[in-house]
Amino acid sequence: MRNHMFGFTLQESLFLGFCSLLILSTKLLMRLHLKVPGHSMFFLILFLMLAALCVRKRWSATLAAGMAGLLGMFTGSGKLGPLGVVSYMLPALVIDFCVPFLERHRKNLALFAVAGLLAAAARAPVSLFSEWMVGMDLQVLFMSTAIKTGGGMIFGALGALPVPALLTKLEARGLLSAAPKKSGAHS
Amino acid sequence: MLNGSSRHIPRVSQTQLILRMAAAMTLAMGALFWHGPWSLTALTLGTAALAVAVGAHRHPWKRLALVFVWQVVLVMALYLLRYGAQSLPDGALVAGRLVLLVLPGVLLMRTTHHGEMARLLVRVLPARMGFVLSTCVFFFPTLWSVTVQTYESQVLRGARILPRELVNPLNWGTLVRVICLPAIVSSLALARDVALAAHCRWYGLHPDRTVWPGPNPSDTTGEPRA
C-alpha cells in the first residue's frame, strides 16, 4: 500500500475520515437528547483514541480531528467557526502525544483515564483565550472555564475507559494488524 | 442526516461567499481585539448588517438564540455571584462581546449551503484530501444505515440504549459495546473495501490527479490518465 497523504495509506485516511464523521454525527444526535454540559467529550475522546490506536501512526488522531473540524465547518455544526477546528485539534494532539505510553501499558485503565482527562482539559485554552481577549474579569474567567471544562474532563475520562477492551476485541477477531510495537516494548 | 434540516438555502457565488467570510472574520476579530469606546456599537451594527446581508431573518432563529442564552446566563450569574448586583452591567457587556465574537461565524454557517462551503474548501485543500473527505461523506450514509440497523436490532434484543435510558450514564457502557464497536468494525471494513476498489481502478498510480476510465468512454483500456 502506497502513501496517500501525510504518510497514511488510502485505507487509513478513509478510516480516519469515517471516525471524524462518527464523532460529528454522535455529537449532533446527543445534543438532541441530552442537556448535560460536556457530554460530547465522551464520544470525541472515545473515537479519537480508537482512531489513534487502530491506525498506530503518528498524528493519526490529529488528522481525524482536523477532518472532523473541516467537516463540522461544512455542516455548520460547530458554533465557533475556525476556532472549532482548533478546539478539535488540541485534544487530538494530547492523545497523539500519549499514544506511545498507552500502547506500552494497554492493561492500565488509570493511565487511559488520565489521558482522556488531559485530552479533554486541552480544550480549556480555546475558551480561556477568547474570554480573556474579550475582557472578562480574571476570577469569573477561571470559574466559567472550570464549569465548562470540568464536565468535559469527567466525560473525557469515561470515554477513554472502554478503549482497551474494544481494542482487545478488535485484535482478537483479526481486524487490526498485529501490534508492531509489542516486540519493541519487551526490550 | 448531516445536512441538518431540509430548508431551502439560496445559492451564492464563490466571490460573494469569500466576501461574507472576510466580513464575518473581521467582525469576530474586532470583537476579540478592538476595545475602543465605540467598538461595541460599531460591532453590533456590523453584525446586524451582516445578518441582513446573508438573509438571516429567513432562517429559523429560535434555536440559534437558545445557543447564546446559556452563555449569557452563565457569565451574568458568575458576575452576580462574585461581585454582587452592581457588577451586572459589566457582566452584560462581556456577555454581549462574547456573543458578538461567535455570532458572525454562526450566521455565516447557518445561511450558507454546505455544498458551497465544500466547493470553496476543496478548491483550497489538496486534491487527495478532497478525495478522502468527499468519499467519506459519500459513503457515510451506508455506514450510518448499518449502525441504525444495529441499533434497532439491539433495542429489540432488549439493550438499554433508548434515548430515555441513555440519560443515565451507566447505560453508556452498553451503548459503546453494542453500537460503537460494530460501527468501528463496519468503518474498518468499509474503508478497506473502498480503498481496494480505488486501487483496482489504479487510483493513486500517478502523483497528480487520475481519472478512470478516462475522458473518452469509447477508449476503455483501463489506462489511468493524468
mmCIF file of N, CA, C and O in Angstrom, chain B residues 8 27 195:
data_model
loop_
_atom_site.group_PDB
_atom_site.id
_atom_site.type_symbol
_atom_site.label_atom_id
_atom_site.label_comp_id
_atom_site.label_asym_id
_atom_site.label_seq_id
_atom_site.Cartn_x
_atom_site.Cartn_y
_atom_site.Cartn_z
ATOM 1 N N HIS B 8 -34.762 25.518 2.472
ATOM 2 C CA HIS B 8 -34.169 25.981 1.220
ATOM 3 C C HIS B 8 -33.169 27.087 1.516
ATOM 4 O O HIS B 8 -33.482 28.063 2.193
ATOM 5 N N LEU B 27 -15.356 40.910 11.732
ATOM 6 C CA LEU B 27 -16.220 41.241 12.880
ATOM 7 C C LEU B 27 -15.796 40.452 14.111
ATOM 8 O O LEU B 27 -15.714 41.003 15.221
ATOM 9 N N ALA B 195 -10.950 1.463 -0.383
ATOM 10 C CA ALA B 195 -9.561 1.624 -0.799
ATOM 11 C C ALA B 195 -9.196 0.573 -1.839
ATOM 12 O O ALA B 195 -8.517 0.868 -2.830
#
